mmCIF file of C-alpha atoms and ligand atoms in Angstrom:
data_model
loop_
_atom_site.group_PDB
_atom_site.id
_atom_site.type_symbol
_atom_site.label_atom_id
_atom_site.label_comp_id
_atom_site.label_asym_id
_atom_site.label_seq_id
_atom_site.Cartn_x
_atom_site.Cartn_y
_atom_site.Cartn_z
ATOM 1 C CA UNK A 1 -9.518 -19.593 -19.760
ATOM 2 C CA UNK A 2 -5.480 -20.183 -19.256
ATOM 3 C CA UNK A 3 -4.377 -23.026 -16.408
ATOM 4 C CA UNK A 4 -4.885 -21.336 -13.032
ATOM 5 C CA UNK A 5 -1.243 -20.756 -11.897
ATOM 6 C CA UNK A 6 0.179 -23.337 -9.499
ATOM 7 C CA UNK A 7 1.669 -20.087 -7.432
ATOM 8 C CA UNK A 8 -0.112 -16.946 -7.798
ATOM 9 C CA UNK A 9 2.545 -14.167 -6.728
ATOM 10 C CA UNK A 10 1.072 -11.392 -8.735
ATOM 11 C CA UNK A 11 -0.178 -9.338 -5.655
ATOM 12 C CA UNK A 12 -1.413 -9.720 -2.073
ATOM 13 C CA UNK A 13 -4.281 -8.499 -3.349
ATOM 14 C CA UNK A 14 -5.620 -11.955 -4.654
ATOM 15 C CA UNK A 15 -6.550 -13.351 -1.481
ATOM 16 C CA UNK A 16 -9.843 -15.203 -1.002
ATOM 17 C CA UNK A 17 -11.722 -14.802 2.058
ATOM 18 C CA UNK A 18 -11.629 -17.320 4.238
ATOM 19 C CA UNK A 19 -14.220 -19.694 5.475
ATOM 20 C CA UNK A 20 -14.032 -17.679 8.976
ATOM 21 C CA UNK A 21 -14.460 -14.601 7.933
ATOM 22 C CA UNK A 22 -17.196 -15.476 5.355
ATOM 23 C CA UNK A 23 -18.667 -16.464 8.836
ATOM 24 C CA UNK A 24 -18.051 -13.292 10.382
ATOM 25 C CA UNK A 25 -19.711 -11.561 7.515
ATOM 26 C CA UNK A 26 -22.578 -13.385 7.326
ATOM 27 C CA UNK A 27 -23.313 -12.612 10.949
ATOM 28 C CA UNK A 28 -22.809 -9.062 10.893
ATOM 29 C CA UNK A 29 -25.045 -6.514 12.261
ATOM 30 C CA UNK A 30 -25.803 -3.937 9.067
ATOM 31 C CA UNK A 31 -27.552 -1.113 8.891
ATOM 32 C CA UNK A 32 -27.661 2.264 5.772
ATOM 33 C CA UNK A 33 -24.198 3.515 6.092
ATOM 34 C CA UNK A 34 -24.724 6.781 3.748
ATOM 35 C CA UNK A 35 -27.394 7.567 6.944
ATOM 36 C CA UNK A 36 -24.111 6.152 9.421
ATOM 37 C CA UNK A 37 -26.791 3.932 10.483
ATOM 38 C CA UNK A 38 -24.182 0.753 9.889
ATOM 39 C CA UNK A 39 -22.849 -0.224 13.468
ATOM 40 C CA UNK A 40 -20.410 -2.677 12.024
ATOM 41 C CA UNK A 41 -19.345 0.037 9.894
ATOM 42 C CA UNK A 42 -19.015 2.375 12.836
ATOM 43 C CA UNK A 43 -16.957 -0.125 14.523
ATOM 44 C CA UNK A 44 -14.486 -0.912 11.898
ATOM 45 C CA UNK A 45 -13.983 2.998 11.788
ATOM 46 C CA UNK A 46 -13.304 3.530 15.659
ATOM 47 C CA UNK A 47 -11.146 0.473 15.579
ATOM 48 C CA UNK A 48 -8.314 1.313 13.184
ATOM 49 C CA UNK A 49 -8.654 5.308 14.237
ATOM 50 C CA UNK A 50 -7.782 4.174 17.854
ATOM 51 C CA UNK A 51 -5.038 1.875 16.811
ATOM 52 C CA UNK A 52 -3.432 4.676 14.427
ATOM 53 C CA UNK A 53 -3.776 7.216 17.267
ATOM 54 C CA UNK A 54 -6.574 9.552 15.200
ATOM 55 C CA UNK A 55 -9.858 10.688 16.344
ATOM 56 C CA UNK A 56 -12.277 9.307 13.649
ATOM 57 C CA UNK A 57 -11.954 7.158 10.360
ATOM 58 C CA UNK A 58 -13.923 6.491 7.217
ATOM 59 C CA UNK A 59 -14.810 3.442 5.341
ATOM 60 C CA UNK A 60 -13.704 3.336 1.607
ATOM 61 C CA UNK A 61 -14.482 0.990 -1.466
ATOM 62 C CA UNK A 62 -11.057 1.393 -2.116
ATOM 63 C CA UNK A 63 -7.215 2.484 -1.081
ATOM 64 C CA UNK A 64 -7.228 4.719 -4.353
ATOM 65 C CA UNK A 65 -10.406 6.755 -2.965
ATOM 66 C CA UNK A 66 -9.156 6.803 0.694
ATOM 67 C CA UNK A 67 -6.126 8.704 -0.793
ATOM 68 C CA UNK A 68 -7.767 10.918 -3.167
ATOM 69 C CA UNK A 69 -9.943 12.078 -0.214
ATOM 70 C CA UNK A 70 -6.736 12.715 2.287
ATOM 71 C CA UNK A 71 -5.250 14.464 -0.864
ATOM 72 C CA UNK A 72 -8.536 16.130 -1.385
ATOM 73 C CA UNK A 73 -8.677 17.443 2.165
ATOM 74 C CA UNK A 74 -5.307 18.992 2.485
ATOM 75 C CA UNK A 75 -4.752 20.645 -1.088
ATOM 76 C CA UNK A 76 -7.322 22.884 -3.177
ATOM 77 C CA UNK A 77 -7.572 22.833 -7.130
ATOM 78 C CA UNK A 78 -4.664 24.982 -8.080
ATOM 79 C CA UNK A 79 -2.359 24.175 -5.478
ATOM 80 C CA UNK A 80 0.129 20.679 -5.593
ATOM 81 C CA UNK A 81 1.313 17.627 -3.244
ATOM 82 C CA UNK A 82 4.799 15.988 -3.660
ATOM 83 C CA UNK A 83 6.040 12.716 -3.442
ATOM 84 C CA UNK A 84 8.397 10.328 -4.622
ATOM 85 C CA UNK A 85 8.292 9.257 -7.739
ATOM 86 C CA UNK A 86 7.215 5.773 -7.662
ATOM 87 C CA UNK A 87 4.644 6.486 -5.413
ATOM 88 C CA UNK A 88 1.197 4.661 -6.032
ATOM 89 C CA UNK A 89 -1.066 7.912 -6.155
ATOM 90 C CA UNK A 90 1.122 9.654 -8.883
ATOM 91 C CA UNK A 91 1.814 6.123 -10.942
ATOM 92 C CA UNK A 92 -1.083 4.000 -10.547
ATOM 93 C CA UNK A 93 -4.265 6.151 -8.948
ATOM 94 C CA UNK A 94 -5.187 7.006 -12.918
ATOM 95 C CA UNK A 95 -4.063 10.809 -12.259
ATOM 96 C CA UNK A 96 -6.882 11.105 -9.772
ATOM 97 C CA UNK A 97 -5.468 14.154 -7.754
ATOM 98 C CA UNK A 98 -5.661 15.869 -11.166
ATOM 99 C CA UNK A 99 -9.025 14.683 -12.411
ATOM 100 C CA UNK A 100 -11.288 14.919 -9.311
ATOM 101 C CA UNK A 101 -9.324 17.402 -7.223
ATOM 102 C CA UNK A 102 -7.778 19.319 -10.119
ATOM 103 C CA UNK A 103 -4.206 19.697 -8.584
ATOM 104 C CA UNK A 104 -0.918 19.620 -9.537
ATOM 105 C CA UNK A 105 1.863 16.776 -8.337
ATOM 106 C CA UNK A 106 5.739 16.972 -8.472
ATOM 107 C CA UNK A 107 7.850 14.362 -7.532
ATOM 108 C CA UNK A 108 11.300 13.471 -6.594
ATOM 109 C CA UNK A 109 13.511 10.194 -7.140
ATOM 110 C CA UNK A 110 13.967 7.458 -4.432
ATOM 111 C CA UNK A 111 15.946 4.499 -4.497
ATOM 112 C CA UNK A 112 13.666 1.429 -3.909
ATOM 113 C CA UNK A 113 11.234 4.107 -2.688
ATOM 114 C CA UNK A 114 12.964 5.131 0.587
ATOM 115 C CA UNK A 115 12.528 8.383 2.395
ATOM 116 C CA UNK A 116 15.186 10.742 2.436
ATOM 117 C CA UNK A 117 13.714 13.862 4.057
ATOM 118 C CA UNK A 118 15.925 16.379 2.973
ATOM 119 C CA UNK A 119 14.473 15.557 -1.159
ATOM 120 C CA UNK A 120 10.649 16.506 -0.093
ATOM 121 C CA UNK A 121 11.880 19.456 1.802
ATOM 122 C CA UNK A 122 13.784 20.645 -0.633
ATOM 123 C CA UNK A 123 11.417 20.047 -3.230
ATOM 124 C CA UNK A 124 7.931 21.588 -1.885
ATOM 125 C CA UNK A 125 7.066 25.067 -1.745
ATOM 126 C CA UNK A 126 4.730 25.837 0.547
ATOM 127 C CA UNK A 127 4.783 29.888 -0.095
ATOM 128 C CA UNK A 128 5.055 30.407 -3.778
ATOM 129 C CA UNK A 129 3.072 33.658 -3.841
ATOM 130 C CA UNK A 130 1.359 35.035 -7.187
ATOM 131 C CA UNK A 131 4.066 32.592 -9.736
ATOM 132 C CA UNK A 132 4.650 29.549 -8.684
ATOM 133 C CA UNK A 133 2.293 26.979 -7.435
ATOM 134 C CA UNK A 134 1.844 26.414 -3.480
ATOM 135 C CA UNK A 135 2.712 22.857 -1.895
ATOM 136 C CA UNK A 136 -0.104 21.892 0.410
ATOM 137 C CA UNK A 137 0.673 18.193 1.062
ATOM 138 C CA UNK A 138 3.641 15.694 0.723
ATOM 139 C CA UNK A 139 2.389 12.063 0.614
ATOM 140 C CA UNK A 140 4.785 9.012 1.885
ATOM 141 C CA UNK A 141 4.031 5.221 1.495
ATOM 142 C CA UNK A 142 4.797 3.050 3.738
ATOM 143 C CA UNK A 143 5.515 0.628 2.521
ATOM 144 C CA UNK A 144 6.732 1.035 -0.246
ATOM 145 C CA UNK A 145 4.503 -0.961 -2.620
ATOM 146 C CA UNK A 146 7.052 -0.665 -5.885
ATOM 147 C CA UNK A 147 9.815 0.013 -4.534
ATOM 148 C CA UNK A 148 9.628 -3.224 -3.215
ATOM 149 C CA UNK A 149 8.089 -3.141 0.358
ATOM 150 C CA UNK A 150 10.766 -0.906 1.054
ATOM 151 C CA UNK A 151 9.754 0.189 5.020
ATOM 152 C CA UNK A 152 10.515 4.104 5.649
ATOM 153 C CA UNK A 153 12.803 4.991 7.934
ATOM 154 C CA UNK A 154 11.536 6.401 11.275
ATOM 155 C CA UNK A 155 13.917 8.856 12.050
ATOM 156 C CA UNK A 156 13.136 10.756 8.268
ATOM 157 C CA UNK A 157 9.497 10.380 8.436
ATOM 158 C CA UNK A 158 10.012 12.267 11.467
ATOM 159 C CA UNK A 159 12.416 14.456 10.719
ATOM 160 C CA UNK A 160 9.982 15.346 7.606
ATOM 161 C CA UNK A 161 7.520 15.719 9.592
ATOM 162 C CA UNK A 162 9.284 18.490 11.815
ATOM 163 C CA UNK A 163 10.122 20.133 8.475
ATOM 164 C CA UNK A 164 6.935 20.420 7.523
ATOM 165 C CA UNK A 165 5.439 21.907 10.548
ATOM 166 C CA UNK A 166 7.842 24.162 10.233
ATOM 167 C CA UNK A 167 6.490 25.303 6.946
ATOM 168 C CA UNK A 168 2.717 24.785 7.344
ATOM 169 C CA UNK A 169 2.449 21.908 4.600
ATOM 170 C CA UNK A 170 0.680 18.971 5.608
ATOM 171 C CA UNK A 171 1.514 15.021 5.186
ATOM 172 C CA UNK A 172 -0.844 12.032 4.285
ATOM 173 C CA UNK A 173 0.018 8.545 4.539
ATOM 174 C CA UNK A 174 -0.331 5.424 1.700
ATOM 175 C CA UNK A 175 -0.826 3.253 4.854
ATOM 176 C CA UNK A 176 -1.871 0.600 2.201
ATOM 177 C CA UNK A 177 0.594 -2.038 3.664
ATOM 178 C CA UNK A 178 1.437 -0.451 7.092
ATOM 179 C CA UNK A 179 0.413 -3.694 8.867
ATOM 180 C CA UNK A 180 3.558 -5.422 6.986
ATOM 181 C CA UNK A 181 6.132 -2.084 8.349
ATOM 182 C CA UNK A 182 4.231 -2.255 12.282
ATOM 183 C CA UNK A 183 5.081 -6.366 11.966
ATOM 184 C CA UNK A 184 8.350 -5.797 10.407
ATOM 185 C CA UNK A 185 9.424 -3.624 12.643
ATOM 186 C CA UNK A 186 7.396 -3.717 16.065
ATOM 187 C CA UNK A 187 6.748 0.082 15.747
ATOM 188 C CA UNK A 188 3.930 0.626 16.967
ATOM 189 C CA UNK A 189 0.804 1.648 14.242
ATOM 190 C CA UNK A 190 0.140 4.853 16.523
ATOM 191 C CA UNK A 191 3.381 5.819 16.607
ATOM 192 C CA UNK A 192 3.293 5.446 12.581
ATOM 193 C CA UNK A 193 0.139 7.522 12.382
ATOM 194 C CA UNK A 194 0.740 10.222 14.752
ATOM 195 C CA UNK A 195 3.276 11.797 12.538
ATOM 196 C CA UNK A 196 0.301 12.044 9.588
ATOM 197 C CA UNK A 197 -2.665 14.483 9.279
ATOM 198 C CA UNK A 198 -4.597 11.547 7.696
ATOM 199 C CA UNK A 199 -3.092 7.814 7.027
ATOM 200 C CA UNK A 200 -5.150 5.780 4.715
ATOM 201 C CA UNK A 201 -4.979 1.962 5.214
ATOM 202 C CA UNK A 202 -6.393 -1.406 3.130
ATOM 203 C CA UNK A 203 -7.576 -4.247 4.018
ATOM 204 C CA UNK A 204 -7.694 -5.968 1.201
ATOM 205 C CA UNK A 205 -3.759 -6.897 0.655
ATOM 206 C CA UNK A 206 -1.959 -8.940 2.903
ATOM 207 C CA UNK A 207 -5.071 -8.609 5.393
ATOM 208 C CA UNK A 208 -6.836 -10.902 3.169
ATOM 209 C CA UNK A 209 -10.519 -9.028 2.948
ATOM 210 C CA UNK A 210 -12.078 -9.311 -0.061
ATOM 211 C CA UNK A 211 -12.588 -5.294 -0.078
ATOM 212 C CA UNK A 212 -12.178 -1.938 1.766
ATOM 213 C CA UNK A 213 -10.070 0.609 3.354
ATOM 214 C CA UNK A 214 -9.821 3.206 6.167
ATOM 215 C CA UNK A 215 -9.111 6.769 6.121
ATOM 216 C CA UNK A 216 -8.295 8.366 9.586
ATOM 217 C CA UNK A 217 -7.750 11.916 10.549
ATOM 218 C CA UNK A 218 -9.249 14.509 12.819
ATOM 219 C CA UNK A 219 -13.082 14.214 13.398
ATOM 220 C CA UNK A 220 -13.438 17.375 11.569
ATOM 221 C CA UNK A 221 -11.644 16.199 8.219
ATOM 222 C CA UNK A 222 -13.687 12.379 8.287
ATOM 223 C CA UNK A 223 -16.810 14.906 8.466
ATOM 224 C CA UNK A 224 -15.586 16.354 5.404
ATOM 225 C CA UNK A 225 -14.520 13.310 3.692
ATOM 226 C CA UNK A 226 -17.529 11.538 4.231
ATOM 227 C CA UNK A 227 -19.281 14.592 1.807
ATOM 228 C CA UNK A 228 -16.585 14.301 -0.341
ATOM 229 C CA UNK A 229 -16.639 10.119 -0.496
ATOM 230 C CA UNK A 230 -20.683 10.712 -1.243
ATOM 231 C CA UNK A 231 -19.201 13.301 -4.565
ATOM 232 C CA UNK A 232 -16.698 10.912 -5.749
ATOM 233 C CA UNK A 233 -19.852 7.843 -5.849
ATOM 234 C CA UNK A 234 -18.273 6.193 -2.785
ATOM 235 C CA UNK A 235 -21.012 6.424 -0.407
ATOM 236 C CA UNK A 236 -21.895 2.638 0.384
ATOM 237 C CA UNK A 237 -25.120 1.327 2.120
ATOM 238 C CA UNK A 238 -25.556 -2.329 4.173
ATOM 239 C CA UNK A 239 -22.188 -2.805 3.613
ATOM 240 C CA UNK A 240 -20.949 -3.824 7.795
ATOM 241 C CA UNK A 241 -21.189 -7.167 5.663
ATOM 242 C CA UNK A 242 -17.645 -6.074 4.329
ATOM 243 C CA UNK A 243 -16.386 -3.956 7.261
ATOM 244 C CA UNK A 244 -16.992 -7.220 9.538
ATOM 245 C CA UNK A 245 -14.038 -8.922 7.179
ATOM 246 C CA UNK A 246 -12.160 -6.291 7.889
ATOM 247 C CA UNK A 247 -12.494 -6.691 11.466
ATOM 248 C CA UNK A 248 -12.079 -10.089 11.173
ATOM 249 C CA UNK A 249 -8.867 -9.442 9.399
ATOM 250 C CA UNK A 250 -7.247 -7.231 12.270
ATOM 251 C CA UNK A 251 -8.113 -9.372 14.565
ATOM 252 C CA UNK A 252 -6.880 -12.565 13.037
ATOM 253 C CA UNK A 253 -4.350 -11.688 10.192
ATOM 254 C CA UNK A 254 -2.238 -9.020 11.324
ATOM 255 C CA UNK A 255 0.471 -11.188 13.015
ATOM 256 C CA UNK A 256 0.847 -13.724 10.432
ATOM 257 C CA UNK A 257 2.243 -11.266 8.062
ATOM 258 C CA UNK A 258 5.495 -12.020 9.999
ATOM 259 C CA UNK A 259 5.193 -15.340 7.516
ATOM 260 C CA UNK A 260 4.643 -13.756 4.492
ATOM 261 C CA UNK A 261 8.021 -11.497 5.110
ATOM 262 C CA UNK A 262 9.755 -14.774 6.205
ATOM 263 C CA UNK A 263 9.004 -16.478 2.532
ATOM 264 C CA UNK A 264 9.622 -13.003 0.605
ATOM 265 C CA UNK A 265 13.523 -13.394 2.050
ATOM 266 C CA UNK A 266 13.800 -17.029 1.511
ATOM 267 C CA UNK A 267 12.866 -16.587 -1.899
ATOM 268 C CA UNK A 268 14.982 -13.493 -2.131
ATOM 269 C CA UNK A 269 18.290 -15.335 -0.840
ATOM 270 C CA UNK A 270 17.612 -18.423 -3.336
ATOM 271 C CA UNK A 271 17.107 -15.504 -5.943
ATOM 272 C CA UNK A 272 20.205 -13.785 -5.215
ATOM 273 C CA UNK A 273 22.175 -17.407 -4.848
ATOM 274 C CA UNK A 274 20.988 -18.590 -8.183
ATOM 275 C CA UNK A 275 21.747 -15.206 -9.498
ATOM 276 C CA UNK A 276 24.268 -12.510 -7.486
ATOM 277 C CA UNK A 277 22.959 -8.848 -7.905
ATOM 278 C CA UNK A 278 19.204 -9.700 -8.747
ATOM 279 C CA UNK A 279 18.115 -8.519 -5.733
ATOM 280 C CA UNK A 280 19.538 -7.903 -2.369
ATOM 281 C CA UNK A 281 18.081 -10.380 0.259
ATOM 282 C CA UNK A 282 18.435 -7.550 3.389
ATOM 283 C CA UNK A 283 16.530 -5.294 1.439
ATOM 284 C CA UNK A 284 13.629 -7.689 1.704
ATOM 285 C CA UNK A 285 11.867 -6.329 4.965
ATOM 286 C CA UNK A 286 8.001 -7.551 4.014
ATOM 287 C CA UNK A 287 6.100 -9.652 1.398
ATOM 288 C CA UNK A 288 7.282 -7.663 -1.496
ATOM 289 C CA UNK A 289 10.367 -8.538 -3.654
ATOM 290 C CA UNK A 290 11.224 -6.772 -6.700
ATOM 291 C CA UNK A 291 14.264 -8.848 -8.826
ATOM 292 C CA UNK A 292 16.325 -7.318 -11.503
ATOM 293 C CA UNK A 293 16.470 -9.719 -13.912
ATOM 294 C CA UNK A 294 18.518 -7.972 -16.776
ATOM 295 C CA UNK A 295 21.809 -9.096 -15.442
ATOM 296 C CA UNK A 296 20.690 -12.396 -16.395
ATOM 297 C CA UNK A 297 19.747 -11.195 -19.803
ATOM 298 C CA UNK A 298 16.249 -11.706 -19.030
ATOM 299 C CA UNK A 299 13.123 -8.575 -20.157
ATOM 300 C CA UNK A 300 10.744 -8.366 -17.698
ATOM 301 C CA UNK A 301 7.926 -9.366 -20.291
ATOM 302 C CA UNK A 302 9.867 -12.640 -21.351
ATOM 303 C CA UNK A 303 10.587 -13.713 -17.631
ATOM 304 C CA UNK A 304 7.081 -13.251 -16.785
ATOM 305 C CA UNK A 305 6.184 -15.387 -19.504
ATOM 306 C CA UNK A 306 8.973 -17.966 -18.713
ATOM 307 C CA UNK A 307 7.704 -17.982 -15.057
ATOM 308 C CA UNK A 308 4.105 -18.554 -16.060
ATOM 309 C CA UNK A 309 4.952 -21.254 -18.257
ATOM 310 C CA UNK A 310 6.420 -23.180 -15.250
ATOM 311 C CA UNK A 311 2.995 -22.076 -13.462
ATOM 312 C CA UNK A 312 4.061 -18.706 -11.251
ATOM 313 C CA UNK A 313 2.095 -15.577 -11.946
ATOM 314 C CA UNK A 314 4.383 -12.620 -11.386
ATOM 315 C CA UNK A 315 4.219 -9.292 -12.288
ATOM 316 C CA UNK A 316 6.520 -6.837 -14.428
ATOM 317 C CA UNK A 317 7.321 -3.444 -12.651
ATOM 318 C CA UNK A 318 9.296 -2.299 -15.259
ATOM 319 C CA UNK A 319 11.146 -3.547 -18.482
ATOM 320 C CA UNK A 320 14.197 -4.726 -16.463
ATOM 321 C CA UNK A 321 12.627 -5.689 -13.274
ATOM 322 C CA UNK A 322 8.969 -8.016 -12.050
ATOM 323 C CA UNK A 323 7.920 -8.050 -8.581
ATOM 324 C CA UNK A 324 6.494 -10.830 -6.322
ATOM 325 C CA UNK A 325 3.913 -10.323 -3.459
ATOM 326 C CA UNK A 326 3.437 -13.112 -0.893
ATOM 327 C CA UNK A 327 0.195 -13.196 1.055
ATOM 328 C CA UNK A 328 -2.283 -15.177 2.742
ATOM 329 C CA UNK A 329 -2.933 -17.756 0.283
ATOM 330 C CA UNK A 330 0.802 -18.648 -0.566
ATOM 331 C CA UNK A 331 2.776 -21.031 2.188
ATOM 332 C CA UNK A 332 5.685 -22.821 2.064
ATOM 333 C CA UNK A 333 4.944 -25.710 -0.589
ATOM 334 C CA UNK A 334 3.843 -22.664 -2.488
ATOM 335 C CA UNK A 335 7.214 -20.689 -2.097
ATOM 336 C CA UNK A 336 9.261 -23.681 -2.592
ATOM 337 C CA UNK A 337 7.444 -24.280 -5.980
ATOM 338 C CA UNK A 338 8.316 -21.075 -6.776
ATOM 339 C CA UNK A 339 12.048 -20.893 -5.636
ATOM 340 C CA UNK A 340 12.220 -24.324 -7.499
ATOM 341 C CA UNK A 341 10.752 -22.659 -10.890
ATOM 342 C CA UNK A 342 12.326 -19.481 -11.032
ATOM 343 C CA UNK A 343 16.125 -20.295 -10.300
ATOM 344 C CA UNK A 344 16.816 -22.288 -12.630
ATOM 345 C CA UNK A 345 15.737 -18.944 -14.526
ATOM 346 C CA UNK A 346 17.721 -16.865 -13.159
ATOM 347 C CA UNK A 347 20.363 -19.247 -13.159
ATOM 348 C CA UNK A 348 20.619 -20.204 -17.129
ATOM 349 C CA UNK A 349 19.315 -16.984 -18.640
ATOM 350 C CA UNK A 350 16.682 -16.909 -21.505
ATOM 351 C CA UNK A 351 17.518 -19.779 -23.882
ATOM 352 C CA UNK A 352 19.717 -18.585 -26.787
ATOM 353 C CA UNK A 353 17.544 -17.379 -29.942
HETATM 354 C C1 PLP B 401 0.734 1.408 -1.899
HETATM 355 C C2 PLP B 401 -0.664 1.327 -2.403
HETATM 356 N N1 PLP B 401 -1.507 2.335 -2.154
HETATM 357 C C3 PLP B 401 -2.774 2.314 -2.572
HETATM 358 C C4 PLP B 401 -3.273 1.253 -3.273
HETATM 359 C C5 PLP B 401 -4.681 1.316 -3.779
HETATM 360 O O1 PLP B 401 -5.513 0.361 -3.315
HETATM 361 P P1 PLP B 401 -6.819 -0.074 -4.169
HETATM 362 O O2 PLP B 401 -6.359 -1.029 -5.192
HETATM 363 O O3 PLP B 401 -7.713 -0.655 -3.131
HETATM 364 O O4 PLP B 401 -7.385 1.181 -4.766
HETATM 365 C C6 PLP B 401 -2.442 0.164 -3.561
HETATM 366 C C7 PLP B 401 -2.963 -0.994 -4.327
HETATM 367 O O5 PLP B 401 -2.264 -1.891 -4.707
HETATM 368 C C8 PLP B 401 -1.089 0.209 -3.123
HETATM 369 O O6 PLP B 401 -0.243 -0.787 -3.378
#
């Protein structure tokens, strides 16, 4: 096995659990969950409805499942959602909406993944008769996971969200990170969700639970998820064991990903110092910073090996650009290791062949 990395910025989703919230687990009250016998369960579900201002919510294994089931509620096989196209359920959900709900997607270009209502509304069509395939659903992330924790801007979610009314389509939120936009912004998480039909949130990023997610909606689409969760093999049983992490999580971890932002733009500024027009330090709003590194003659595949060789796990988002996540397991020693590793990087370029 390779040297651990000394810095593991990869994703937020690397977090171990901590020694509370093993503790919390361990004492949790379980019960068959498939039977909705599973009060921790139960809990975790009323919990995150009520703080995204929806009537009911449903456990997942995953955030890929909870948004296959909001897309799976909203649009039947034949018919097609829209959204942009960096969006996680069109580039990394393994063309789920096409596999299990047999649906089309379309998709229109945002830069660094921000919202600009007028592209959906121009894009969907929510009438197309007997020759051309009807939009049902436009999904929005938020935030924006590769376009670098980009966080949408109120005023077009809601001004989508009038247009859409107005034409009878319906919108689901990729909640994955919404904790990071709510702390980054001090809008409140109902205020998020009550412009969504359903809003699917995880746990298991910058949380720090080792696994789940939420789904929230009416009480009449959960009911309907929960059959369809059982179709797609997601129907769990004692498992309040992980929901208890999860309310461990909002209870104890939602506030501290103030820090996480606070590191991403430290990094970012040293990143943009050691090398002008890598990235743009006020675009960093959360834990999520994507650098260009082309400009310093850099491919993404050979800084990510440069960076690992000084012992910082990063990721490549494309062939010009790699993105770093902070989270729960990365502080300041951590982040100063990596600023210390990466500049120079940046700085001097790849060494001459
Ligand atoms: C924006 C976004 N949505 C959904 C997901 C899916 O979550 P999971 O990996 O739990 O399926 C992710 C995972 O990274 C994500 O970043």
């Amino acid at each position: 096995m390779p040297d651990a990395p000394q810095v593991d910025l990869l994703s937020d989703t690397l977090t171990k659990p901590t020694d509370a919230m093993r503790a919390a687990m361990a004492a949790a009250p379980v019960g068959d969950d498939v039977f909705g016998e599973d009060p921790t369960v139960r809990e975790l579900e009323q919990r995150v409805a009520g703080m995204l201002g929806h009537e009911d919510g449903l456990f997942t294994p995953s955030g890929s499942m909870a948004n296959q089931l909001g897309i799976r509620l909203h649009v039947a096989p034949g018919q097609e959602l829209v959204a942009d196209s960096l969006a996680h359920v069109l580039r990394a959900e393994m063309g789920a909406a096409a596999v299990l709900s047999g649906i089309s997607s379309r998709s229109w270009m945002a830069q660094h993944g921000e919202l600009d209502a007028a592209q959906p509304l121009a894009l969907m069509i929510p009438d197309g008769g007997a020759y051309q395939v009807n939009t049902r659903l436009v999904v929005v992330e938020n935030t924006h996971n590769f376009g670098g924790g980009t966080v949408q801007p109120l005023d077009q979610v809601q001004a989508l969200r009038e247009g859409t009314q107005a034409r009878g389509v319906a919108m689901h939120l990729d909640g994955a990170r919404l904790w990071n936009a709510h702390v980054a912004t001090g809008t409140p998480l109902d205020t998020w969700g009550g412009l969504f039909d359903t809003v699917s949130v995880c746990l298991s990023k910058g949380l720090g639970a080792p696994v789940g997610s939420v789904l929230v909606g009416s009480a009449a689409h959960m009911q309907e998820a929960r059959i369809w969760r059982k179709r797609f093999g997601g129907g769990m049983r004692q498992v309040g064991i992980l929901a208890a992490a999860g309310l461990h999580a909002l209870e104890h971890h939602v506030q501290r990903l103030a820090d996480d932002h606070g590191r991403a733009r430290r990094f970012a500024e040293a990143a943009a110092q050691a090398r002008p027009g890598s990235v743009d330090p006020a675009r960093v709003q959360t834990n999520i910073v994507v650098l260009d590194v082309s400009g310093a003659g850099w491919t993404a595949a050979g800084f990510v090996e440069a960076a690992a060789a000084r012992g910082v796990r990063i990721y490549p988002v494309s062939p010009t650009a790699v993105r770093l996540v902070w989270h729960l397991d990365v502080d300041d020693a951590g982040t100063t290791l990596a600023v210390d590793a990466l500049a120079p990087l940046l700085e001097q370029g790849p060494p001459a062949a």
